[in-house]
Amino acid sequence: MCIAIWTLNHPDYSLILCTNRDEYLARPTANACFHGPDNSILSGTDLQAGGSWFGINRTGRIALLTNISETSGPYPTSRGELVSHFLLPDAPDHSRYTQILSSDDSSAVYAGFNLLLLSPRVQSDIGAVNVEYEATLVTNSGGGGRVRSRKASPGEYSIGAISNGVDGVDGEQWPKVIEGKRKLNDLVTRDETMTEEELVNDLFGILLSQAERRPSNRFELRNSIHIEPVRMSGSLEPNAKGEDWHEKYGTRLSSVLLVRRDGRVLFVERDIWKFEEADGEHRVSRGDPRQDRVRSEHVE
């Protein structure tokens, strides 16, 4: 039950975004790094299905994907390619990209997804640079559905969020979405000055927010931003037996992405819960913030 929360209206930042990736802890995944043509894409990689869930390229283009909560189906195309293809150096602009996805000529059929596309507009005036983002939301409303897109609303430029609900149906009403938006709004409207380090720490704090009552079934996962590891079958059991390690599910990663108005970029990826295998033993452990993967770049 992933979540992403953002604002595009901050006076100092073109984008403030924080996101959790909730996933099976044993799913093969590569940490975020630069890769692709000319090492132009910064993202993690899903080594099982391919593609990615979140990334930015050197021109500042950004894509973020969440799955729609639904029964699994035999869909042949990886949703992760929706992110990876948008970040390629020769990818069409977001308007053309969404037209291709929603075209009757498109043969791709995906499991349910929500997709946030952010395209930068860079303005230069007498040596000063100002970056602004255009935001588009894309969804198929469920597995095998017709792809449709819309521009983000003014409210979503102020404070926006997506999780695993269906856009325009119930997604905006999930408790974790409401709570995440409230917490981010409280953070960015504080009447005080904070350093960038303090901002990053507070964003990671939002991503660790939990419901007062631990989720006991899949439906209740929508109540909590941070998911402690549970066994993802039937009732959500927090302490799976050793042979059930492959069913352990929870918040694997938290990421923070900041893009300043002058084009400076800060990307931080943090392990929250890790799956480890050693000497035939399988165990789950907490990530260490001292091992954060931090990249400071600039929009080209």
Short mmCIF file of C-alpha atoms in Angstrom, two decimals:
data_model
loop_
_atom_site.label_atom_id
_atom_site.label_comp_id
_atom_site.label_asym_id
_atom_site.label_seq_id
_atom_site.Cartn_x
_atom_site.Cartn_y
_atom_site.Cartn_z
CA MET A 1 0.00 0.00 0.00
CA CYS A 2 2.38 2.68 -1.25
CA ILE A 3 1.86 6.41 -0.88
CA ALA A 4 3.32 9.59 -2.35
CA ILE A 5 2.67 13.09 -1.01
CA TRP A 6 3.84 16.33 -2.60
CA THR A 7 3.55 20.07 -3.00
CA LEU A 8 4.38 22.10 -6.11
CA ASN A 9 3.58 25.51 -4.61
CA HIS A 10 6.37 26.09 -2.11
CA PRO A 11 8.16 29.46 -2.51
CA ASP A 12 11.65 27.91 -2.33
CA TYR A 13 11.01 24.52 -3.92
CA SER A 14 9.50 23.59 -7.26
CA LEU A 15 8.76 20.19 -5.73
CA ILE A 16 8.72 18.68 -2.27
CA LEU A 17 7.84 14.98 -2.50
CA CYS A 18 8.04 12.07 -0.08
CA THR A 19 7.01 8.50 -0.83
CA ASN A 20 6.89 5.00 0.67
CA ARG A 21 7.29 1.81 -1.31
CA ASP A 22 5.37 -1.02 0.37
CA GLU A 23 6.26 -4.39 -1.09
CA TYR A 24 7.17 -7.99 -0.33
CA LEU A 25 10.49 -7.67 1.45
CA ALA A 26 12.10 -10.54 -0.47
CA ARG A 27 11.21 -9.15 -3.93
CA PRO A 28 14.48 -8.66 -5.86
CA THR A 29 15.21 -4.94 -6.10
CA ALA A 30 18.20 -2.76 -7.02
CA ASN A 31 18.83 0.39 -5.02
CA ALA A 32 18.47 3.78 -6.67
CA CYS A 33 21.40 4.71 -8.89
CA PHE A 34 22.05 6.36 -12.23
CA HIS A 35 21.54 4.00 -15.16
CA GLY A 36 20.07 3.83 -18.66
CA PRO A 37 21.28 5.72 -21.75
CA ASP A 38 24.21 7.97 -20.75
CA ASN A 39 23.41 7.19 -17.10
CA SER A 40 20.57 9.68 -17.41
CA ILE A 41 18.00 8.04 -15.08
CA LEU A 42 18.14 7.99 -11.28
CA SER A 43 15.82 5.31 -9.92
CA GLY A 44 15.59 1.96 -8.23
CA THR A 45 14.87 -1.10 -10.37
CA ASP A 46 12.41 -3.95 -9.89
CA LEU A 47 14.59 -6.94 -10.78
CA GLN A 48 11.62 -9.32 -10.90
CA ALA A 49 9.28 -7.58 -13.37
CA GLY A 50 11.56 -4.84 -14.70
CA GLY A 51 11.13 -1.10 -14.76
CA SER A 52 10.80 1.13 -11.72
CA TRP A 53 8.27 2.70 -9.35
CA PHE A 54 9.88 6.14 -8.95
CA GLY A 55 12.63 8.11 -10.62
CA ILE A 56 13.97 11.35 -12.03
CA ASN A 57 16.16 11.98 -15.07
CA ARG A 58 18.86 14.58 -15.59
CA THR A 59 16.47 17.04 -17.25
CA GLY A 60 14.26 16.97 -14.14
CA ARG A 61 11.48 14.82 -15.55
CA ILE A 62 9.87 12.67 -12.82
CA ALA A 63 7.55 9.65 -12.77
CA LEU A 64 6.02 7.84 -9.79
CA LEU A 65 3.83 4.72 -9.86
CA THR A 66 1.51 3.10 -7.34
CA ASN A 67 -0.45 -0.10 -7.83
CA ILE A 68 -4.21 -0.20 -7.42
CA SER A 69 -5.31 -2.56 -4.66
CA GLU A 70 -7.06 -5.42 -6.45
CA THR A 71 -7.06 -9.16 -6.98
CA SER A 72 -4.01 -10.27 -8.95
CA GLY A 73 -4.53 -11.04 -12.62
CA PRO A 74 -2.46 -12.40 -15.54
CA TYR A 75 -1.41 -9.10 -17.10
CA PRO A 76 1.58 -9.52 -19.42
CA THR A 77 3.04 -6.01 -19.32
CA SER A 78 5.06 -4.63 -16.39
CA ARG A 79 3.71 -1.41 -14.92
CA GLY A 80 7.28 -0.46 -14.08
CA GLU A 81 7.95 0.29 -17.73
CA LEU A 82 5.53 3.22 -17.49
CA VAL A 83 8.06 4.98 -15.26
CA SER A 84 11.19 3.83 -17.07
CA HIS A 85 9.95 4.74 -20.55
CA PHE A 86 8.88 8.25 -19.49
CA LEU A 87 12.35 8.94 -18.10
CA LEU A 88 14.24 7.97 -21.27
CA PRO A 89 16.11 10.87 -22.92
CA ASP A 90 14.15 10.48 -26.18
CA ALA A 91 10.71 9.98 -24.56
CA PRO A 92 7.87 12.15 -25.92
CA ASP A 93 6.53 15.00 -23.81
CA HIS A 94 3.95 14.06 -21.22
CA SER A 95 0.98 15.06 -23.39
CA ARG A 96 2.10 12.83 -26.24
CA TYR A 97 3.13 10.10 -23.81
CA THR A 98 -0.34 9.91 -22.26
CA GLN A 99 -1.94 10.01 -25.72
CA ILE A 100 0.07 6.95 -26.71
CA LEU A 101 -0.92 5.09 -23.53
CA SER A 102 -4.62 5.81 -24.00
CA SER A 103 -4.65 5.19 -27.76
CA ASP A 104 -6.80 2.43 -29.23
CA ASP A 105 -3.64 1.34 -31.04
CA SER A 106 -1.87 0.58 -27.77
CA SER A 107 -1.52 -3.17 -27.27
CA ALA A 108 -0.19 -2.90 -23.70
CA VAL A 109 -2.48 -4.19 -20.95
CA TYR A 110 -1.51 -3.43 -17.36
CA ALA A 111 -2.60 -4.41 -13.89
CA GLY A 112 -4.20 -1.50 -12.02
CA PHE A 113 -2.01 1.56 -11.57
CA ASN A 114 -1.86 5.25 -10.71
CA LEU A 115 0.93 7.28 -12.30
CA LEU A 116 2.17 10.78 -11.50
CA LEU A 117 4.09 12.49 -14.32
CA LEU A 118 6.00 15.71 -13.64
CA SER A 119 7.52 17.70 -16.50
CA PRO A 120 9.77 20.70 -15.74
CA ARG A 121 9.51 24.11 -17.34
CA VAL A 122 12.82 25.95 -16.96
CA GLN A 123 12.75 29.72 -17.33
CA SER A 124 15.93 31.81 -17.49
CA ASP A 125 16.02 35.57 -16.96
CA ILE A 126 19.31 37.51 -16.82
CA GLY A 127 21.22 34.56 -15.44
CA ALA A 128 18.53 33.51 -12.96
CA VAL A 129 16.83 30.14 -13.40
CA ASN A 130 13.32 29.26 -12.25
CA VAL A 131 11.97 25.71 -12.46
CA GLU A 132 8.26 24.95 -12.38
CA TYR A 133 6.49 21.62 -12.87
CA GLU A 134 3.47 20.58 -14.88
CA ALA A 135 1.70 17.65 -13.21
CA THR A 136 -0.39 14.96 -14.91
CA LEU A 137 -2.15 12.02 -13.25
CA VAL A 138 -2.68 8.82 -15.22
CA THR A 139 -4.66 5.69 -14.27
CA ASN A 140 -6.39 2.68 -15.77
CA SER A 141 -8.78 2.47 -12.77
CA GLY A 142 -8.02 -1.24 -12.36
CA GLY A 143 -6.44 -4.18 -14.15
CA GLY A 144 -6.95 -4.20 -17.92
CA GLY A 145 -8.82 -0.89 -17.85
CA ARG A 146 -8.64 1.90 -20.39
CA VAL A 147 -5.85 4.35 -19.63
CA ARG A 148 -6.98 7.91 -19.00
CA SER A 149 -5.18 11.02 -17.83
CA ARG A 150 -5.95 14.42 -16.38
CA LYS A 151 -4.07 17.53 -15.33
CA ALA A 152 -3.53 17.90 -11.61
CA SER A 153 -6.04 20.20 -9.95
CA PRO A 154 -5.01 23.46 -8.23
CA GLY A 155 -5.54 21.69 -4.91
CA GLU A 156 -3.14 18.94 -5.97
CA TYR A 157 -0.52 21.56 -6.83
CA SER A 158 -0.91 22.87 -3.29
CA ILE A 159 -0.92 19.45 -1.56
CA GLY A 160 -1.36 16.25 -3.55
CA ALA A 161 -1.20 12.54 -2.80
CA ILE A 162 -1.77 9.16 -4.39
CA SER A 163 -1.91 5.70 -2.88
CA ASN A 164 -3.53 2.45 -3.99
CA GLY A 165 -7.14 3.54 -4.38
CA VAL A 166 -8.81 4.45 -7.68
CA ASP A 167 -8.47 8.06 -8.79
CA GLY A 168 -11.86 9.77 -8.81
CA VAL A 169 -13.58 6.90 -6.99
CA ASP A 170 -12.22 6.35 -3.49
CA GLY A 171 -8.49 7.02 -3.61
CA GLU A 172 -8.70 10.50 -2.13
CA GLN A 173 -10.67 9.22 0.88
CA TRP A 174 -8.19 6.66 2.14
CA PRO A 175 -7.24 7.56 5.75
CA LYS A 176 -3.49 7.39 4.99
CA VAL A 177 -3.94 9.85 2.10
CA ILE A 178 -5.93 12.29 4.23
CA GLU A 179 -3.41 12.00 7.08
CA GLY A 180 -0.39 12.37 4.79
CA LYS A 181 -1.77 15.48 3.13
CA ARG A 182 -2.61 17.03 6.50
CA LYS A 183 0.85 16.35 7.87
CA LEU A 184 2.62 17.74 4.80
CA ASN A 185 0.44 20.84 4.83
CA ASP A 186 1.25 21.38 8.51
CA LEU A 187 4.95 21.03 7.73
CA VAL A 188 5.20 23.41 4.78
CA THR A 189 2.98 26.08 6.35
CA ARG A 190 4.88 26.31 9.63
CA ASP A 191 5.64 29.89 10.55
CA GLU A 192 9.31 29.20 11.06
CA THR A 193 12.49 28.81 9.07
CA MET A 194 13.99 25.34 8.75
CA THR A 195 17.14 24.04 7.16
CA GLU A 196 16.99 21.58 4.28
CA GLU A 197 18.28 18.87 6.60
CA GLU A 198 15.42 19.57 9.02
CA LEU A 199 12.93 19.49 6.15
CA VAL A 200 14.23 16.10 4.99
CA ASN A 201 14.09 14.69 8.52
CA ASP A 202 10.52 15.89 9.01
CA LEU A 203 9.45 14.40 5.67
CA PHE A 204 10.86 11.03 6.69
CA GLY A 205 8.97 11.48 9.95
CA ILE A 206 5.71 11.80 8.01
CA LEU A 207 6.51 8.57 6.18
CA LEU A 208 6.87 6.73 9.50
CA SER A 209 3.36 7.70 10.67
CA GLN A 210 1.25 4.73 11.75
CA ALA A 211 -2.38 4.15 12.61
CA GLU A 212 -3.09 3.75 16.31
CA ARG A 213 -4.29 0.19 15.72
CA ARG A 214 -2.11 -2.22 13.78
CA PRO A 215 -3.79 -3.40 10.53
CA SER A 216 -5.37 -6.83 10.98
CA ASN A 217 -6.46 -7.38 7.37
CA ARG A 218 -5.61 -6.07 3.90
CA PHE A 219 -8.41 -3.52 3.91
CA GLU A 220 -6.95 -1.84 7.00
CA LEU A 221 -3.59 -1.28 5.31
CA ARG A 222 -5.12 1.89 3.86
CA ASN A 223 -5.20 3.35 7.38
CA SER A 224 -1.44 3.50 7.96
CA ILE A 225 1.28 5.38 6.07
CA HIS A 226 4.04 3.14 7.45
CA ILE A 227 3.47 -0.63 7.39
CA GLU A 228 5.46 -2.79 9.78
CA PRO A 229 6.26 -6.24 8.34
CA VAL A 230 3.31 -8.64 8.28
CA ARG A 231 2.60 -11.97 6.64
CA MET A 232 0.54 -11.10 3.58
CA SER A 233 -1.94 -13.97 3.56
CA GLY A 234 -5.33 -14.19 5.22
CA SER A 235 -5.16 -12.13 8.39
CA LEU A 236 -2.05 -9.96 8.66
CA GLU A 237 0.14 -11.82 11.11
CA PRO A 238 3.08 -9.75 12.41
CA ASN A 239 5.25 -12.76 13.29
CA ALA A 240 5.38 -15.20 10.43
CA LYS A 241 7.03 -18.55 10.94
CA GLY A 242 10.47 -19.05 9.45
CA GLU A 243 9.12 -20.94 6.45
CA ASP A 244 6.79 -18.01 5.66
CA TRP A 245 9.57 -15.46 5.15
CA HIS A 246 8.65 -15.04 1.46
CA GLU A 247 5.22 -13.68 2.47
CA LYS A 248 6.63 -10.85 4.61
CA TYR A 249 5.29 -7.50 3.38
CA GLY A 250 5.81 -3.95 4.61
CA THR A 251 7.37 -0.57 3.96
CA ARG A 252 10.66 -1.40 2.26
CA LEU A 253 11.80 2.06 1.23
CA SER A 254 11.13 5.71 1.94
CA SER A 255 12.32 8.38 -0.48
CA VAL A 256 12.47 12.17 -0.39
CA LEU A 257 12.91 14.31 -3.50
CA LEU A 258 13.44 18.07 -3.35
CA VAL A 259 13.81 20.29 -6.42
CA ARG A 260 14.67 23.89 -5.65
CA ARG A 261 13.41 26.78 -7.78
CA ASP A 262 16.96 27.23 -9.09
CA GLY A 263 17.08 23.61 -10.30
CA ARG A 264 19.12 22.05 -7.51
CA VAL A 265 17.98 18.51 -6.74
CA LEU A 266 18.29 16.43 -3.57
CA PHE A 267 17.31 12.74 -3.71
CA VAL A 268 17.42 10.59 -0.58
CA GLU A 269 16.48 6.90 -0.46
CA ARG A 270 16.25 5.11 2.90
CA ASP A 271 15.79 1.44 3.75
CA ILE A 272 12.97 1.05 6.28
CA TRP A 273 12.62 -2.75 6.54
CA LYS A 274 15.19 -5.09 5.01
CA PHE A 275 15.11 -8.77 4.15
CA GLU A 276 18.41 -10.53 4.77
CA GLU A 277 19.62 -14.06 4.13
CA ALA A 278 22.75 -15.48 5.73
CA ASP A 279 23.87 -19.05 6.44
CA GLY A 280 20.51 -20.38 5.33
CA GLU A 281 18.64 -18.14 7.76
CA HIS A 282 16.10 -15.50 6.73
CA ARG A 283 15.40 -12.45 8.83
CA VAL A 284 13.86 -8.99 8.65
CA SER A 285 15.64 -6.01 10.16
CA ARG A 286 15.30 -2.24 10.42
CA GLY A 287 17.12 -0.06 7.92
CA ASP A 288 19.87 2.26 9.14
CA PRO A 289 19.48 5.98 8.27
CA ARG A 290 23.27 6.27 8.33
CA GLN A 291 23.23 4.20 5.14
CA ASP A 292 20.88 6.53 3.25
CA ARG A 293 21.58 6.84 -0.47
CA VAL A 294 21.92 10.57 -1.11
CA ARG A 295 22.36 12.29 -4.47
CA SER A 296 22.72 16.03 -5.04
CA GLU A 297 22.24 17.03 -8.67
CA HIS A 298 21.05 19.90 -10.83
CA VAL A 299 18.37 19.99 -13.53
CA GLU A 300 20.15 20.18 -16.89
#
